[in-house]
Amino acid sequence: MIGYQAYERPQCGFVNRYTEKELTLYAKNIASVYVPEIQLLDVNACCSDHQSFYEIGVPSVGLVEGGGYIIDPKYHNVGDTVNR
């Protein structure tokens, strides 16, 4: 759900539902330090792996493509392979 290059400038979407706000801010700060050219976005999405952790009290951060879960046309199908 991250790593697909859909735009010229790298992007990272931070899910804003079922996540720990302070931990998300921390992750955004780390991203901006180590990848200063990255565009950080807030994505109104839910219901991915991070949600299960959040629901049992484990602080979580949800990271997705800047365009959301479905920006990659091969997301969760047979073309969704590591080598690309």
CSV table of N, CA, C and O in Angstrom, one decimal:
chain,number,residue,atom,x,y,z
A,1,MET,N,0.8,-1.2,0.0
A,1,MET,CA,0.0,0.0,0.0
A,1,MET,C,0.8,1.3,0.0
A,1,MET,O,0.3,2.3,0.0
A,2,ILE,N,2.2,1.1,0.0
A,2,ILE,CA,3.0,2.2,-0.2
A,2,ILE,C,4.1,1.8,-1.1
A,2,ILE,O,4.5,0.7,-1.2
A,3,GLY,N,4.6,2.8,-1.9
A,3,GLY,CA,5.7,2.5,-2.8
A,3,GLY,C,5.4,2.7,-4.2
A,3,GLY,O,6.2,2.7,-5.1
A,4,TYR,N,4.1,2.7,-4.6
A,4,TYR,CA,3.7,2.9,-6.0
A,4,TYR,C,3.9,4.3,-6.4
A,4,TYR,O,3.4,5.2,-5.7
A,5,GLN,N,4.6,4.5,-7.4
A,5,GLN,CA,4.9,5.9,-7.9
A,5,GLN,C,3.9,6.4,-8.9
A,5,GLN,O,4.0,6.2,-10.1
A,6,ALA,N,2.8,7.0,-8.4
A,6,ALA,CA,1.8,7.5,-9.2
A,6,ALA,C,2.0,8.9,-9.7
A,6,ALA,O,1.4,9.4,-10.6
A,7,TYR,N,2.8,9.6,-8.9
A,7,TYR,CA,3.1,11.1,-9.2
A,7,TYR,C,4.6,11.3,-9.3
A,7,TYR,O,5.4,10.5,-8.8
A,8,GLU,N,4.9,12.5,-9.8
A,8,GLU,CA,6.4,12.8,-9.9
A,8,GLU,C,7.0,13.0,-8.5
A,8,GLU,O,8.1,12.6,-8.3
A,9,ARG,N,6.3,13.6,-7.7
A,9,ARG,CA,6.8,13.9,-6.3
A,9,ARG,C,6.3,12.7,-5.4
A,9,ARG,O,5.2,12.3,-5.4
A,10,PRO,N,7.2,12.1,-4.6
A,10,PRO,CA,6.8,11.1,-3.7
A,10,PRO,C,5.7,11.6,-2.7
A,10,PRO,O,5.8,12.7,-2.2
A,11,GLN,N,4.8,10.7,-2.4
A,11,GLN,CA,3.7,11.0,-1.5
A,11,GLN,C,3.5,9.9,-0.5
A,11,GLN,O,3.8,8.8,-0.7
A,12,CYS,N,3.0,10.3,0.7
A,12,CYS,CA,2.6,9.3,1.7
A,12,CYS,C,1.4,9.8,2.3
A,12,CYS,O,1.3,11.0,2.8
A,13,GLY,N,0.4,9.0,2.3
A,13,GLY,CA,-0.9,9.3,2.9
A,13,GLY,C,-1.0,8.8,4.3
A,13,GLY,O,-0.7,7.6,4.5
A,14,PHE,N,-1.4,9.6,5.3
A,14,PHE,CA,-1.5,9.1,6.7
A,14,PHE,C,-3.0,9.0,6.9
A,14,PHE,O,-3.8,10.0,6.9
A,15,VAL,N,-3.4,7.8,7.2
A,15,VAL,CA,-4.9,7.6,7.5
A,15,VAL,C,-5.3,8.3,8.8
A,15,VAL,O,-4.6,8.3,9.8
A,16,ASN,N,-6.4,9.0,8.7
A,16,ASN,CA,-6.8,9.8,9.8
A,16,ASN,C,-8.0,9.1,10.7
A,16,ASN,O,-8.6,9.8,11.5
A,17,ARG,N,-8.2,7.9,10.5
A,17,ARG,CA,-9.2,7.2,11.2
A,17,ARG,C,-8.6,5.9,11.9
A,17,ARG,O,-7.8,5.2,11.2
A,18,TYR,N,-9.0,5.6,13.1
A,18,TYR,CA,-8.5,4.5,13.8
A,18,TYR,C,-7.0,4.5,14.0
A,18,TYR,O,-6.3,3.5,13.8
A,19,THR,N,-6.4,5.7,14.2
A,19,THR,CA,-5.0,5.9,14.4
A,19,THR,C,-4.7,6.8,15.6
A,19,THR,O,-5.6,7.5,16.1
A,20,GLU,N,-3.6,6.6,16.2
A,20,GLU,CA,-3.1,7.5,17.3
A,20,GLU,C,-2.6,8.8,16.8
A,20,GLU,O,-1.6,8.8,16.0
A,21,LYS,N,-3.2,9.9,17.1
A,21,LYS,CA,-2.8,11.2,16.6
A,21,LYS,C,-1.3,11.5,16.9
A,21,LYS,O,-0.6,12.0,16.0
A,22,GLU,N,-0.9,11.4,18.1
A,22,GLU,CA,0.5,11.7,18.5
A,22,GLU,C,1.5,10.8,17.7
A,22,GLU,O,2.5,11.3,17.3
A,23,LEU,N,1.2,9.6,17.6
A,23,LEU,CA,2.1,8.7,16.9
A,23,LEU,C,2.2,9.0,15.4
A,23,LEU,O,3.2,9.0,14.7
A,24,THR,N,1.0,9.4,14.8
A,24,THR,CA,1.0,9.8,13.4
A,24,THR,C,1.8,11.0,13.2
A,24,THR,O,2.5,11.1,12.2
A,25,LEU,N,1.7,12.0,14.1
A,25,LEU,CA,2.5,13.2,14.0
A,25,LEU,C,4.0,12.9,14.0
A,25,LEU,O,4.8,13.5,13.3
A,26,TYR,N,4.3,12.0,14.9
A,26,TYR,CA,5.7,11.6,15.0
A,26,TYR,C,6.2,11.0,13.7
A,26,TYR,O,7.3,11.3,13.2
A,27,ALA,N,5.4,10.1,13.1
A,27,ALA,CA,5.8,9.4,11.9
A,27,ALA,C,5.9,10.5,10.8
A,27,ALA,O,6.8,10.4,9.9
A,28,LYS,N,5.0,11.5,10.7
A,28,LYS,CA,5.1,12.5,9.7
A,28,LYS,C,6.4,13.3,9.9
A,28,LYS,O,7.1,13.6,8.9
A,29,ASN,N,6.8,13.6,11.1
A,29,ASN,CA,8.0,14.3,11.4
A,29,ASN,C,9.2,13.5,10.9
A,29,ASN,O,10.1,14.1,10.3
A,30,ILE,N,9.2,12.2,11.2
A,30,ILE,CA,10.3,11.4,10.7
A,30,ILE,C,10.4,11.3,9.2
A,30,ILE,O,11.5,11.5,8.6
A,31,ALA,N,9.2,11.2,8.6
A,31,ALA,CA,9.2,11.2,7.1
A,31,ALA,C,9.8,12.5,6.5
A,31,ALA,O,10.5,12.4,5.6
A,32,SER,N,9.4,13.6,7.1
A,32,SER,CA,9.9,14.9,6.6
A,32,SER,C,11.4,15.1,6.8
A,32,SER,O,12.0,15.8,6.0
A,33,VAL,N,11.9,14.5,7.8
A,33,VAL,CA,13.4,14.6,8.0
A,33,VAL,C,14.2,13.7,7.1
A,33,VAL,O,15.1,14.1,6.5
A,34,TYR,N,13.7,12.5,6.9
A,34,TYR,CA,14.5,11.5,6.1
A,34,TYR,C,14.1,11.6,4.6
A,34,TYR,O,14.9,11.1,3.8
A,35,VAL,N,13.0,12.1,4.3
A,35,VAL,CA,12.6,12.2,2.9
A,35,VAL,C,12.0,13.6,2.7
A,35,VAL,O,10.8,13.8,2.6
A,36,PRO,N,12.8,14.7,2.7
A,36,PRO,CA,12.3,16.0,2.7
A,36,PRO,C,11.5,16.4,1.5
A,36,PRO,O,10.7,17.3,1.6
A,37,GLU,N,11.7,15.7,0.4
A,37,GLU,CA,10.9,16.0,-0.8
A,37,GLU,C,9.5,15.4,-0.8
A,37,GLU,O,8.7,15.7,-1.7
A,38,ILE,N,9.2,14.6,0.2
A,38,ILE,CA,7.9,13.9,0.2
A,38,ILE,C,6.7,14.8,0.5
A,38,ILE,O,6.9,15.8,1.3
A,39,GLN,N,5.6,14.6,-0.1
A,39,GLN,CA,4.4,15.3,0.2
A,39,GLN,C,3.6,14.5,1.1
A,39,GLN,O,3.2,13.3,0.9
A,40,LEU,N,3.3,15.0,2.3
A,40,LEU,CA,2.6,14.3,3.3
A,40,LEU,C,1.1,14.7,3.2
A,40,LEU,O,0.8,15.9,3.2
A,41,LEU,N,0.2,13.7,3.2
A,41,LEU,CA,-1.2,14.0,3.0
A,41,LEU,C,-2.0,13.3,4.1
A,41,LEU,O,-1.6,12.2,4.7
A,42,ASP,N,-3.1,13.9,4.5
A,42,ASP,CA,-4.1,13.2,5.4
A,42,ASP,C,-5.1,12.5,4.5
A,42,ASP,O,-5.7,13.2,3.6
A,43,VAL,N,-5.3,11.2,4.7
A,43,VAL,CA,-6.2,10.5,3.9
A,43,VAL,C,-7.4,10.0,4.7
A,43,VAL,O,-7.2,9.4,5.8
A,44,ASN,N,-8.6,10.3,4.3
A,44,ASN,CA,-9.8,9.9,5.0
A,44,ASN,C,-10.2,8.5,4.6
A,44,ASN,O,-11.0,8.2,3.8
A,45,ALA,N,-9.4,7.5,5.2
A,45,ALA,CA,-9.6,6.1,4.9
A,45,ALA,C,-9.7,5.4,6.2
A,45,ALA,O,-9.4,5.9,7.3
A,46,CYS,N,-10.1,4.2,6.2
A,46,CYS,CA,-10.1,3.3,7.4
A,46,CYS,C,-10.0,1.9,7.0
A,46,CYS,O,-9.7,1.5,5.8
A,47,CYS,N,-10.1,1.1,8.0
A,47,CYS,CA,-10.4,-0.4,7.8
A,47,CYS,C,-9.2,-1.1,7.2
A,47,CYS,O,-9.4,-2.0,6.3
A,48,SER,N,-8.0,-0.8,7.5
A,48,SER,CA,-6.9,-1.6,7.1
A,48,SER,C,-6.2,-2.3,8.3
A,48,SER,O,-6.8,-2.3,9.4
A,49,ASP,N,-5.0,-2.8,8.1
A,49,ASP,CA,-4.4,-3.6,9.2
A,49,ASP,C,-4.2,-2.8,10.5
A,49,ASP,O,-4.3,-3.4,11.6
A,50,HIS,N,-4.0,-1.5,10.4
A,50,HIS,CA,-3.8,-0.7,11.7
A,50,HIS,C,-5.0,-0.7,12.6
A,50,HIS,O,-4.9,-0.6,13.8
A,51,GLN,N,-6.2,-0.8,12.0
A,51,GLN,CA,-7.5,-0.7,12.8
A,51,GLN,C,-7.6,-1.8,13.9
A,51,GLN,O,-8.0,-1.5,15.0
A,52,SER,N,-7.2,-3.0,13.6
A,52,SER,CA,-7.3,-4.1,14.6
A,52,SER,C,-6.4,-3.8,15.8
A,52,SER,O,-6.8,-4.0,16.9
A,53,PHE,N,-5.2,-3.2,15.5
A,53,PHE,CA,-4.4,-2.8,16.7
A,53,PHE,C,-5.0,-1.7,17.5
A,53,PHE,O,-5.0,-1.7,18.7
A,54,TYR,N,-5.5,-0.7,16.8
A,54,TYR,CA,-6.1,0.4,17.4
A,54,TYR,C,-7.2,0.0,18.3
A,54,TYR,O,-7.4,0.5,19.5
A,55,GLU,N,-8.1,-0.9,17.9
A,55,GLU,CA,-9.2,-1.4,18.6
A,55,GLU,C,-8.9,-2.1,19.9
A,55,GLU,O,-9.7,-2.2,20.8
A,56,ILE,N,-7.7,-2.7,20.0
A,56,ILE,CA,-7.3,-3.4,21.2
A,56,ILE,C,-6.4,-2.5,22.1
A,56,ILE,O,-5.7,-3.0,23.0
A,57,GLY,N,-6.2,-1.2,21.7
A,57,GLY,CA,-5.5,-0.3,22.5
A,57,GLY,C,-4.0,-0.1,22.2
A,57,GLY,O,-3.2,0.5,22.9
A,58,VAL,N,-3.6,-0.7,21.0
A,58,VAL,CA,-2.2,-0.6,20.6
A,58,VAL,C,-2.1,0.6,19.7
A,58,VAL,O,-2.8,0.7,18.7
A,59,PRO,N,-1.3,1.6,20.1
A,59,PRO,CA,-1.1,2.8,19.2
A,59,PRO,C,-0.8,2.4,17.8
A,59,PRO,O,0.1,1.5,17.6
A,60,SER,N,-1.4,3.0,16.8
A,60,SER,CA,-1.2,2.6,15.4
A,60,SER,C,-1.1,3.9,14.5
A,60,SER,O,-1.6,4.9,14.8
A,61,VAL,N,-0.4,3.6,13.4
A,61,VAL,CA,-0.4,4.6,12.3
A,61,VAL,C,-0.8,3.9,11.0
A,61,VAL,O,-0.3,2.7,10.8
A,62,GLY,N,-1.6,4.5,10.2
A,62,GLY,CA,-2.0,3.9,8.9
A,62,GLY,C,-1.3,4.7,7.8
A,62,GLY,O,-1.5,5.9,7.7
A,63,LEU,N,-0.5,4.0,7.0
A,63,LEU,CA,0.2,4.6,5.9
A,63,LEU,C,-0.4,4.0,4.6
A,63,LEU,O,-0.5,2.8,4.4
A,64,VAL,N,-0.7,4.9,3.6
A,64,VAL,CA,-1.1,4.4,2.3
A,64,VAL,C,-0.6,5.4,1.3
A,64,VAL,O,0.0,6.4,1.6
A,65,GLU,N,-0.8,5.0,0.0
A,65,GLU,CA,-0.5,5.9,-1.1
A,65,GLU,C,-1.2,7.2,-0.9
A,65,GLU,O,-2.3,7.3,-0.3
A,66,GLY,N,-0.6,8.3,-1.4
A,66,GLY,CA,-1.2,9.6,-1.3
A,66,GLY,C,-2.7,9.6,-1.8
A,66,GLY,O,-3.5,10.3,-1.3
A,67,GLY,N,-2.9,8.8,-2.9
A,67,GLY,CA,-4.3,8.8,-3.5
A,67,GLY,C,-5.2,7.8,-2.8
A,67,GLY,O,-6.3,7.5,-3.3
A,68,GLY,N,-4.7,7.1,-1.7
A,68,GLY,CA,-5.5,6.2,-1.0
A,68,GLY,C,-5.2,4.7,-1.4
A,68,GLY,O,-4.2,4.5,-2.1
A,69,TYR,N,-6.0,3.8,-0.9
A,69,TYR,CA,-5.7,2.4,-1.1
A,69,TYR,C,-5.8,1.9,-2.6
A,69,TYR,O,-5.1,1.0,-3.0
A,70,ILE,N,-6.6,2.6,-3.4
A,70,ILE,CA,-6.8,2.1,-4.7
A,70,ILE,C,-6.1,2.8,-5.8
A,70,ILE,O,-6.4,2.6,-7.0
A,71,ILE,N,-5.1,3.7,-5.5
A,71,ILE,CA,-4.4,4.4,-6.5
A,71,ILE,C,-3.6,3.5,-7.4
A,71,ILE,O,-3.4,3.7,-8.6
A,72,ASP,N,-3.1,2.4,-6.9
A,72,ASP,CA,-2.3,1.5,-7.7
A,72,ASP,C,-3.3,0.5,-8.4
A,72,ASP,O,-4.0,-0.2,-7.7
A,73,PRO,N,-3.3,0.5,-9.7
A,73,PRO,CA,-4.2,-0.4,-10.4
A,73,PRO,C,-4.0,-1.9,-10.2
A,73,PRO,O,-4.9,-2.7,-10.5
A,74,LYS,N,-2.9,-2.2,-9.6
A,74,LYS,CA,-2.6,-3.7,-9.4
A,74,LYS,C,-2.8,-4.0,-7.9
A,74,LYS,O,-2.4,-5.1,-7.5
A,75,TYR,N,-3.3,-3.1,-7.1
A,75,TYR,CA,-3.5,-3.3,-5.7
A,75,TYR,C,-4.4,-4.5,-5.4
A,75,TYR,O,-5.5,-4.6,-5.9
A,76,HIS,N,-3.8,-5.4,-4.6
A,76,HIS,CA,-4.5,-6.6,-4.2
A,76,HIS,C,-5.1,-7.5,-5.3
A,76,HIS,O,-6.2,-8.0,-5.3
A,77,ASN,N,-4.3,-7.6,-6.4
A,77,ASN,CA,-4.6,-8.6,-7.4
A,77,ASN,C,-3.3,-9.3,-7.8
A,77,ASN,O,-2.3,-9.1,-7.2
A,78,VAL,N,-3.4,-10.2,-8.8
A,78,VAL,CA,-2.2,-11.0,-9.1
A,78,VAL,C,-1.0,-10.2,-9.6
A,78,VAL,O,0.1,-10.7,-9.5
A,79,GLY,N,-1.2,-9.0,-10.0
A,79,GLY,CA,-0.1,-8.1,-10.5
A,79,GLY,C,0.6,-7.4,-9.3
A,79,GLY,O,1.6,-6.7,-9.5
A,80,ASP,N,0.1,-7.5,-8.1
A,80,ASP,CA,0.6,-6.8,-6.9
A,80,ASP,C,1.8,-7.6,-6.4
A,80,ASP,O,1.7,-8.3,-5.4
A,81,THR,N,2.9,-7.5,-7.0
A,81,THR,CA,4.1,-8.3,-6.7
A,81,THR,C,5.2,-7.4,-6.1
A,81,THR,O,5.3,-6.2,-6.4
A,82,VAL,N,6.1,-8.0,-5.4
A,82,VAL,CA,7.2,-7.3,-4.7
A,82,VAL,C,8.2,-6.6,-5.7
A,82,VAL,O,8.7,-5.5,-5.5
A,83,ASN,N,8.4,-7.3,-6.8
A,83,ASN,CA,9.4,-6.8,-7.8
A,83,ASN,C,9.1,-5.5,-8.5
A,83,ASN,O,9.9,-4.9,-9.1
A,84,ARG,N,7.9,-5.0,-8.4
A,84,ARG,CA,7.5,-3.8,-9.0
A,84,ARG,C,7.4,-2.7,-8.0
A,84,ARG,O,7.3,-1.6,-8.2
